[in-house]
Amino acid sequence: MPSDLSTWLIAVPQDGDSEGLYQEISGKLEQAKALSRSNVAELGIPTLKTGTLDLLISLSEELPKYDIFFTAAVAKIVDTLRNLLNNDPQKLAQHTLVEEKTCDEYLLSGWKWNASKYGTQRGLREVVDGLNKEMTSIDNVMKNKVNSYNLAKGTLVQMQRKKTGNLSVRSLVDVVPREVVVQDSEYLETLLVAVPNNLTKEWQAKYERLTSMVVPRSSIEVTSDSEFTLYSVVVFRKLHDEFVQKCREHKFIVRDFTFDEESIVKQRRELEDLSLAEKEMWADLLRLSRTNFSEAFQVLVHLKVVRLFVESVLRYGLPANYTGLVIEPDPKSSKRLMAVLTSHFAYLNKQAGKKGKKSSGTDEYTGEYQSLMEQEYYDFVLFEVPSVV
C-alpha cells in the first residue's frame, strides 16, 4: 500500500479501455466517497524513445538510485529553508512553491512534460543523464552556499557569544568605560574583578588589605548582573601576581583585560561587518533555496514520470503510448481509493501477464532480472511523489 501522505502518479496503456479515464475514475471515486474530483488530475506521459530492452532493464535498475538521490536533494533544500525561516510553517509554505504554485497545485493543474527542456526526441539515456546532471548541479550549488553561510554565521555567533554570559566570562570590551582605567602609568594599573553578588560586602571590606600597595578607596563598581558585580581597583604593577592569587583564594575573579581604544573600535567594526555580511548571505541563500526548490522539485517529478514510462514499457510492451493520473489521496479514505483503482484496472492483469499484487520472486525469475520481479506492484504502474513540507 503506497503512503497516503504522498501524491500518487499512475500510468496505464493508452487504448480503448483507457479512453475517458479521468472522467470515469474521478466519477467512481466520488461515488464511492473515496476521493473528491479536485484531488484527481490527468497526467501527460510523453512518448519517449524506448531504446533496447537491455537499456530499459538497465535504467529500471538505476532509476531507483537516482530517485533516492533526487528526493534527498529536495529534502535538503526544504531543511535549509526550514532552518533559515526558524521552522515557521507558514513562511515555509510561502517559500516551497513550484512555478509560484504549491506542490499539489503544480501536480494537479494539468501536469505536462517540459519538452522544451527535456526534448522527447532525445534517447532515454540522454534524458536521464540530463536530469541527473541538473539535480547534481543544484545539489552542489546548495552545498557550497550552505557551507559558506554556516561558516559566516558560526563566526558571528562566536563573536556574539563573547558578549553573552555573566561578568566572569563575557567580553568586557563594551562594558568598561575609559574613565575607570588608569592609563600611561609606569607604576600603577587598573584590574577588573568579578565578585559574586553574595560576596560584595566582603570585597568592600577586604580588597584594600588583600596585599600591600593597593590604592585605598580605588575600588569602583563598574556594572553588575544577576550573578556578579564588576569592580575596578588600582594596584601597583609589581604586586599584580600576588593580588590575583589572593583574589582567587577569596573567590574573586580577576579578569584578563587591557583597555585598548583601537582594539575596541576594531572589534565593534568587525562585529558590525560580520552581522551585515551574515544578513546579506541569509537573504541570498533564502532566494537561492526558494528558486532551487522549484527547479529541483520539477526535476524530481520528471524523473518519476521517466520511471512510469520505463516500467510501463517493461510491463505492457509496445506501442509505448501511455496515459496517466495524478492522485492526492485522503488518509481517511485511502483504502476505499485503492479498492476502486484495483477494481477499475483489473483488466490490465491479463495484459501484464501477472496475477496478484506482488511477485513472489520464485525460481522462475532468477539472475539479473530477479530484483525487478520482487517489487511491489499493482495492475497499474504507480510511483509516489513524497510530501516535502
Short mmCIF file of C-alpha atoms in Angstrom, two decimals:
data_model
loop_
_atom_site.label_atom_id
_atom_site.label_comp_id
_atom_site.label_asym_id
_atom_site.label_seq_id
_atom_site.Cartn_x
_atom_site.Cartn_y
_atom_site.Cartn_z
CA MET A 1 0.00 0.00 0.00
CA PRO A 2 1.54 3.31 -1.04
CA SER A 3 1.72 6.12 1.50
CA ASP A 4 -1.48 8.14 1.85
CA LEU A 5 0.68 11.19 2.66
CA SER A 6 2.33 11.23 -0.77
CA THR A 7 0.95 12.05 -4.22
CA TRP A 8 0.42 9.06 -6.49
CA LEU A 9 1.42 9.05 -10.16
CA ILE A 10 -0.31 6.28 -12.13
CA ALA A 11 0.26 5.05 -15.69
CA VAL A 12 -1.75 2.62 -17.85
CA PRO A 13 -1.69 1.74 -21.58
CA GLN A 14 -3.45 4.26 -23.80
CA ASP A 15 -6.00 2.06 -25.52
CA GLY A 16 -9.75 1.71 -25.89
CA ASP A 17 -10.15 0.70 -22.25
CA SER A 18 -8.43 3.88 -21.05
CA GLU A 19 -10.47 6.37 -23.08
CA GLY A 20 -12.13 8.96 -20.86
CA LEU A 21 -10.01 7.66 -17.97
CA TYR A 22 -10.07 10.82 -15.87
CA GLN A 23 -13.84 11.29 -16.09
CA GLU A 24 -14.54 7.65 -15.36
CA ILE A 25 -12.12 7.29 -12.46
CA SER A 26 -12.99 10.58 -10.79
CA GLY A 27 -16.68 9.71 -11.06
CA LYS A 28 -16.20 6.29 -9.49
CA LEU A 29 -14.09 7.75 -6.68
CA GLU A 30 -16.71 10.35 -5.87
CA GLN A 31 -19.48 7.76 -5.99
CA ALA A 32 -17.58 5.52 -3.58
CA LYS A 33 -16.85 8.54 -1.37
CA ALA A 34 -13.17 7.68 -1.74
CA LEU A 35 -11.88 10.98 -3.13
CA SER A 36 -13.01 14.36 -4.44
CA ARG A 37 -12.60 15.20 -8.12
CA SER A 38 -10.31 18.07 -7.14
CA ASN A 39 -7.79 15.51 -5.86
CA VAL A 40 -7.51 13.79 -9.25
CA ALA A 41 -5.96 15.14 -12.44
CA GLU A 42 -4.71 13.90 -15.78
CA LEU A 43 -1.01 13.23 -16.15
CA GLY A 44 0.55 13.74 -19.55
CA ILE A 45 3.05 10.93 -20.10
CA PRO A 46 5.31 11.68 -23.08
CA THR A 47 6.20 9.18 -25.76
CA LEU A 48 9.92 8.81 -25.20
CA LYS A 49 12.40 6.83 -27.29
CA THR A 50 12.39 3.36 -25.76
CA GLY A 51 15.72 2.06 -26.99
CA THR A 52 16.67 -1.57 -26.46
CA LEU A 53 15.35 -4.00 -23.85
CA ASP A 54 18.78 -4.08 -22.22
CA LEU A 55 18.69 -0.30 -21.89
CA LEU A 56 15.23 -0.43 -20.30
CA ILE A 57 16.30 -3.12 -17.84
CA SER A 58 19.47 -1.17 -17.01
CA LEU A 59 17.51 2.04 -16.42
CA SER A 60 14.97 0.19 -14.32
CA GLU A 61 17.83 -0.81 -12.03
CA GLU A 62 19.44 2.65 -11.99
CA LEU A 63 16.39 4.90 -11.69
CA PRO A 64 15.55 3.94 -8.08
CA LYS A 65 19.05 5.10 -7.07
CA TYR A 66 18.56 8.40 -8.86
CA ASP A 67 15.13 8.66 -7.23
CA ILE A 68 16.67 8.36 -3.76
CA PHE A 69 19.29 11.00 -4.57
CA PHE A 70 16.77 13.41 -6.11
CA THR A 71 14.35 13.04 -3.21
CA ALA A 72 17.16 13.62 -0.69
CA ALA A 73 18.35 16.71 -2.60
CA VAL A 74 14.85 18.23 -2.48
CA ALA A 75 14.52 17.35 1.21
CA LYS A 76 17.85 19.08 1.98
CA ILE A 77 16.64 22.27 0.32
CA VAL A 78 13.48 22.13 2.44
CA ASP A 79 15.60 21.62 5.57
CA THR A 80 17.71 24.64 4.60
CA LEU A 81 14.58 26.76 4.16
CA ARG A 82 13.18 25.47 7.45
CA ASN A 83 16.36 26.49 9.29
CA LEU A 84 16.51 29.90 7.61
CA LEU A 85 12.86 30.58 8.50
CA ASN A 86 13.16 29.37 12.11
CA ASN A 87 10.83 26.46 11.44
CA ASP A 88 7.87 28.75 10.78
CA PRO A 89 5.36 26.56 8.85
CA GLN A 90 3.52 29.49 7.25
CA LYS A 91 6.71 31.10 5.94
CA LEU A 92 7.99 27.70 4.81
CA ALA A 93 4.83 27.15 2.77
CA GLN A 94 5.37 30.51 1.08
CA HIS A 95 8.89 29.55 0.01
CA THR A 96 8.27 25.96 -1.14
CA LEU A 97 6.43 26.86 -4.31
CA VAL A 98 6.86 25.38 -7.77
CA GLU A 99 6.35 27.95 -10.52
CA GLU A 100 4.52 30.04 -7.89
CA LYS A 101 2.15 27.15 -7.11
CA THR A 102 2.05 24.77 -4.18
CA CYS A 103 3.45 21.30 -4.92
CA ASP A 104 -0.08 19.87 -5.01
CA GLU A 105 -1.31 22.61 -7.35
CA TYR A 106 1.69 22.06 -9.63
CA LEU A 107 0.86 18.37 -9.95
CA LEU A 108 -2.93 18.69 -10.06
CA SER A 109 -3.21 21.55 -12.55
CA GLY A 110 -2.69 19.50 -15.70
CA TRP A 111 0.97 18.49 -15.45
CA LYS A 112 2.82 18.20 -18.74
CA TRP A 113 6.31 17.12 -19.72
CA ASN A 114 8.67 20.06 -20.30
CA ALA A 115 9.51 19.27 -23.91
CA SER A 116 11.49 22.48 -24.44
CA LYS A 117 13.91 21.49 -21.67
CA TYR A 118 13.85 17.69 -21.94
CA GLY A 119 13.12 17.07 -25.60
CA THR A 120 11.28 13.81 -26.33
CA GLN A 121 13.36 13.37 -29.47
CA ARG A 122 16.33 12.50 -27.29
CA GLY A 123 17.05 8.97 -26.15
CA LEU A 124 16.02 7.77 -22.68
CA ARG A 125 19.63 7.53 -21.50
CA GLU A 126 20.29 11.12 -22.58
CA VAL A 127 17.14 12.34 -20.82
CA VAL A 128 18.04 10.56 -17.58
CA ASP A 129 21.64 11.79 -17.72
CA GLY A 130 20.37 15.34 -18.29
CA LEU A 131 18.06 15.15 -15.27
CA ASN A 132 20.84 13.74 -13.11
CA LYS A 133 23.29 16.41 -14.27
CA GLU A 134 20.79 19.16 -13.45
CA MET A 135 20.00 17.80 -9.98
CA THR A 136 23.69 17.25 -9.22
CA SER A 137 24.43 20.86 -10.19
CA ILE A 138 21.61 22.15 -7.95
CA ASP A 139 22.80 19.98 -5.06
CA ASN A 140 26.42 21.13 -5.40
CA VAL A 141 25.47 24.81 -5.57
CA MET A 142 23.31 24.41 -2.46
CA LYS A 143 26.10 22.63 -0.58
CA ASN A 144 28.60 25.40 -1.34
CA LYS A 145 26.18 28.20 -0.43
CA VAL A 146 25.04 26.50 2.77
CA ASN A 147 28.63 25.83 3.85
CA SER A 148 29.61 29.46 3.20
CA TYR A 149 26.60 30.74 5.13
CA ASN A 150 27.19 28.37 8.05
CA LEU A 151 30.83 29.47 8.25
CA ALA A 152 29.85 33.16 8.35
CA LYS A 153 27.09 32.51 10.86
CA GLY A 154 29.40 30.43 13.04
CA THR A 155 31.98 33.22 13.13
CA LEU A 156 29.28 35.76 14.02
CA VAL A 157 27.83 33.54 16.75
CA GLN A 158 31.31 33.03 18.19
CA MET A 159 31.85 36.79 18.41
CA GLN A 160 28.36 37.38 19.79
CA ARG A 161 28.91 34.67 22.39
CA LYS A 162 31.76 36.73 23.79
CA LYS A 163 29.18 39.38 24.64
CA THR A 164 26.92 36.94 26.45
CA GLY A 165 27.27 35.09 29.73
CA ASN A 166 27.92 36.58 33.14
CA LEU A 167 30.61 39.10 34.03
CA SER A 168 33.08 36.39 34.99
CA VAL A 169 33.37 35.13 31.40
CA ARG A 170 31.89 37.62 28.89
CA SER A 171 33.89 40.14 26.89
CA LEU A 172 34.41 43.44 28.70
CA VAL A 173 35.09 45.47 25.55
CA ASP A 174 31.71 47.24 25.65
CA VAL A 175 31.44 47.20 29.44
CA VAL A 176 34.42 49.08 30.84
CA PRO A 177 34.46 52.88 30.28
CA ARG A 178 37.72 54.71 29.69
CA GLU A 179 37.47 56.84 32.86
CA VAL A 180 37.76 53.91 35.30
CA VAL A 181 41.10 52.76 33.86
CA VAL A 182 44.45 54.25 34.88
CA GLN A 183 46.48 54.72 31.72
CA ASP A 184 50.09 55.57 30.88
CA SER A 185 51.32 54.94 34.43
CA GLU A 186 54.69 53.33 34.99
CA TYR A 187 53.82 52.01 38.43
CA LEU A 188 50.04 51.70 38.68
CA GLU A 189 47.50 49.57 36.83
CA THR A 190 43.75 49.00 36.97
CA LEU A 191 42.45 45.49 37.48
CA LEU A 192 38.86 44.41 36.78
CA VAL A 193 37.47 41.97 39.34
CA ALA A 194 34.22 39.98 39.02
CA VAL A 195 32.84 39.44 42.52
CA PRO A 196 29.94 37.06 43.24
CA ASN A 197 26.97 39.15 44.38
CA ASN A 198 26.86 37.39 47.74
CA LEU A 199 30.49 38.44 48.39
CA THR A 200 30.30 42.16 47.53
CA LYS A 201 30.34 43.23 51.18
CA GLU A 202 33.37 41.04 51.79
CA TRP A 203 35.09 42.62 48.78
CA GLN A 204 34.44 46.13 50.04
CA ALA A 205 35.80 45.20 53.45
CA LYS A 206 38.91 43.29 52.35
CA TYR A 207 40.17 44.46 48.96
CA GLU A 208 42.49 47.14 50.39
CA ARG A 209 44.20 44.54 52.61
CA LEU A 210 44.47 41.61 50.23
CA THR A 211 48.08 42.68 49.55
CA SER A 212 50.20 45.68 50.23
CA MET A 213 50.30 48.56 47.75
CA VAL A 214 46.57 48.58 46.88
CA VAL A 215 45.46 52.17 46.35
CA PRO A 216 42.95 52.97 49.13
CA ARG A 217 39.34 53.69 48.11
CA SER A 218 40.19 52.94 44.48
CA SER A 219 37.51 50.29 44.02
CA ILE A 220 34.67 51.44 41.75
CA GLU A 221 31.59 49.43 40.83
CA VAL A 222 31.55 49.30 37.03
CA THR A 223 28.44 47.21 36.41
CA SER A 224 26.58 44.13 37.66
CA ASP A 225 24.39 41.29 36.50
CA SER A 226 22.34 38.61 38.24
CA GLU A 227 25.45 36.69 39.34
CA PHE A 228 28.44 39.04 39.57
CA THR A 229 29.38 42.64 40.23
CA LEU A 230 32.35 44.02 38.30
CA TYR A 231 34.74 46.28 40.23
CA SER A 232 37.82 48.17 39.15
CA VAL A 233 40.70 48.51 41.59
CA VAL A 234 44.10 50.23 41.29
CA VAL A 235 47.22 48.36 42.45
CA PHE A 236 50.96 48.67 41.95
CA ARG A 237 52.17 46.69 39.00
CA LYS A 238 54.78 44.76 40.94
CA LEU A 239 52.05 43.30 43.19
CA HIS A 240 49.92 42.14 40.26
CA ASP A 241 50.52 38.38 40.61
CA GLU A 242 50.16 38.36 44.36
CA PHE A 243 46.92 40.32 44.23
CA VAL A 244 45.48 37.93 41.62
CA GLN A 245 46.39 34.94 43.83
CA LYS A 246 44.76 36.49 46.92
CA CYS A 247 41.62 37.27 44.93
CA ARG A 248 41.47 33.65 43.78
CA GLU A 249 41.65 32.47 47.40
CA HIS A 250 38.61 34.62 48.24
CA LYS A 251 36.66 33.57 45.10
CA PHE A 252 37.11 36.96 43.46
CA ILE A 253 37.80 36.59 39.72
CA VAL A 254 40.37 38.95 38.18
CA ARG A 255 39.53 39.38 34.51
CA ASP A 256 42.28 39.44 31.89
CA PHE A 257 41.55 42.83 30.32
CA THR A 258 43.63 45.59 28.81
CA PHE A 259 41.91 48.79 27.76
CA ASP A 260 42.83 49.50 24.14
CA GLU A 261 40.63 52.00 22.37
CA GLU A 262 41.81 50.97 18.90
CA SER A 263 41.11 47.31 19.66
CA ILE A 264 37.64 48.17 20.95
CA VAL A 265 36.79 50.14 17.81
CA LYS A 266 38.19 47.33 15.64
CA GLN A 267 36.14 44.65 17.40
CA ARG A 268 32.97 46.70 17.14
CA ARG A 269 33.56 47.24 13.43
CA GLU A 270 34.28 43.54 12.89
CA LEU A 271 31.06 42.60 14.65
CA GLU A 272 29.04 45.07 12.59
CA ASP A 273 30.64 43.87 9.35
CA LEU A 274 30.05 40.21 10.22
CA SER A 275 26.45 40.92 11.18
CA LEU A 276 25.83 42.74 7.90
CA ALA A 277 27.54 40.01 5.86
CA GLU A 278 25.51 37.29 7.61
CA LYS A 279 22.24 39.10 6.86
CA GLU A 280 23.16 39.52 3.20
CA MET A 281 24.19 35.86 2.90
CA TRP A 282 20.97 34.81 4.67
CA ALA A 283 18.89 36.75 2.14
CA ASP A 284 20.91 35.36 -0.81
CA LEU A 285 20.62 31.79 0.46
CA LEU A 286 16.88 32.20 1.05
CA ARG A 287 16.35 33.41 -2.53
CA LEU A 288 18.56 30.66 -3.95
CA SER A 289 16.84 27.97 -1.88
CA ARG A 290 13.41 29.12 -2.99
CA THR A 291 14.47 29.13 -6.66
CA ASN A 292 16.29 25.81 -6.43
CA PHE A 293 13.41 24.14 -4.61
CA SER A 294 11.15 24.93 -7.54
CA GLU A 295 13.72 23.66 -10.05
CA ALA A 296 14.64 20.55 -8.05
CA PHE A 297 11.04 19.53 -7.44
CA GLN A 298 10.31 19.76 -11.17
CA VAL A 299 13.37 17.61 -11.94
CA LEU A 300 12.20 15.05 -9.35
CA VAL A 301 8.72 14.84 -10.89
CA HIS A 302 10.19 14.43 -14.38
CA LEU A 303 12.30 11.55 -13.09
CA LYS A 304 9.19 9.95 -11.58
CA VAL A 305 7.48 10.19 -14.99
CA VAL A 306 10.50 8.57 -16.65
CA ARG A 307 10.18 5.74 -14.12
CA LEU A 308 6.48 5.42 -15.00
CA PHE A 309 7.35 5.24 -18.69
CA VAL A 310 10.16 2.68 -18.33
CA GLU A 311 8.13 0.43 -16.04
CA SER A 312 5.11 0.69 -18.36
CA VAL A 313 7.14 -0.40 -21.40
CA LEU A 314 8.61 -3.32 -19.48
CA ARG A 315 5.20 -4.36 -18.18
CA TYR A 316 2.83 -3.64 -21.06
CA GLY A 317 5.17 -3.60 -24.05
CA LEU A 318 4.80 -1.62 -27.25
CA PRO A 319 3.41 0.65 -28.57
CA ALA A 320 4.86 2.98 -25.93
CA ASN A 321 1.74 5.09 -25.57
CA TYR A 322 0.52 5.58 -22.01
CA THR A 323 -1.88 7.77 -20.15
CA GLY A 324 -1.70 8.72 -16.51
CA LEU A 325 -3.35 10.18 -13.44
CA VAL A 326 -2.18 12.31 -10.55
CA ILE A 327 -3.96 11.36 -7.33
CA GLU A 328 -3.68 13.09 -3.99
CA PRO A 329 -5.14 10.56 -1.54
CA ASP A 330 -7.17 11.38 1.54
CA PRO A 331 -5.72 9.43 4.51
CA LYS A 332 -9.27 8.87 5.82
CA SER A 333 -10.37 7.02 2.69
CA SER A 334 -7.16 5.70 1.13
CA LYS A 335 -8.27 2.05 1.44
CA ARG A 336 -11.50 2.76 -0.47
CA LEU A 337 -9.44 4.68 -3.02
CA MET A 338 -7.12 1.73 -3.61
CA ALA A 339 -10.07 -0.66 -3.81
CA VAL A 340 -11.68 1.45 -6.56
CA LEU A 341 -8.41 1.68 -8.52
CA THR A 342 -7.72 -2.04 -8.18
CA SER A 343 -11.20 -2.93 -9.37
CA HIS A 344 -11.16 -0.50 -12.28
CA PHE A 345 -7.78 -1.59 -13.63
CA ALA A 346 -8.28 -5.34 -13.10
CA TYR A 347 -8.43 -5.75 -16.90
CA LEU A 348 -4.71 -4.95 -17.01
CA ASN A 349 -3.91 -8.11 -15.08
CA LYS A 350 -4.16 -10.24 -18.17
CA GLN A 351 -2.25 -7.75 -20.29
CA ALA A 352 0.62 -7.68 -17.81
CA GLY A 353 0.61 -11.44 -17.60
CA LYS A 354 0.71 -11.49 -13.82
CA LYS A 355 -1.68 -12.36 -11.04
CA GLY A 356 -1.86 -10.84 -7.60
CA LYS A 357 -0.37 -7.66 -6.31
CA LYS A 358 3.12 -8.85 -5.58
CA SER A 359 5.52 -11.08 -7.46
CA SER A 360 6.93 -13.87 -5.37
CA GLY A 361 10.45 -13.88 -6.74
CA THR A 362 10.28 -17.64 -7.29
CA ASP A 363 12.88 -19.73 -9.06
CA GLU A 364 11.23 -18.86 -12.37
CA TYR A 365 12.76 -15.37 -12.08
CA THR A 366 16.45 -15.63 -11.45
CA GLY A 367 19.60 -13.84 -12.43
CA GLU A 368 19.95 -10.20 -13.25
CA TYR A 369 16.19 -9.51 -13.55
CA GLN A 370 15.08 -11.09 -10.28
CA SER A 371 15.19 -7.83 -8.30
CA LEU A 372 12.72 -6.30 -10.75
CA MET A 373 10.27 -9.13 -10.17
CA GLU A 374 10.39 -8.74 -6.37
CA GLN A 375 9.00 -5.21 -6.31
CA GLU A 376 5.52 -4.49 -5.00
CA TYR A 377 3.28 -3.52 -7.88
CA TYR A 378 -0.34 -3.23 -8.86
CA ASP A 379 -2.09 -3.93 -12.13
CA PHE A 380 -1.37 -0.29 -12.96
CA VAL A 381 2.06 1.33 -12.66
CA LEU A 382 2.35 3.57 -9.60
CA PHE A 383 5.10 5.75 -8.19
CA GLU A 384 4.89 8.18 -5.30
CA VAL A 385 5.94 11.80 -5.01
CA PRO A 386 6.62 12.24 -1.30
CA SER A 387 5.27 15.18 0.68
CA VAL A 388 8.23 17.51 1.14
CA VAL A 389 6.81 20.11 3.54
#
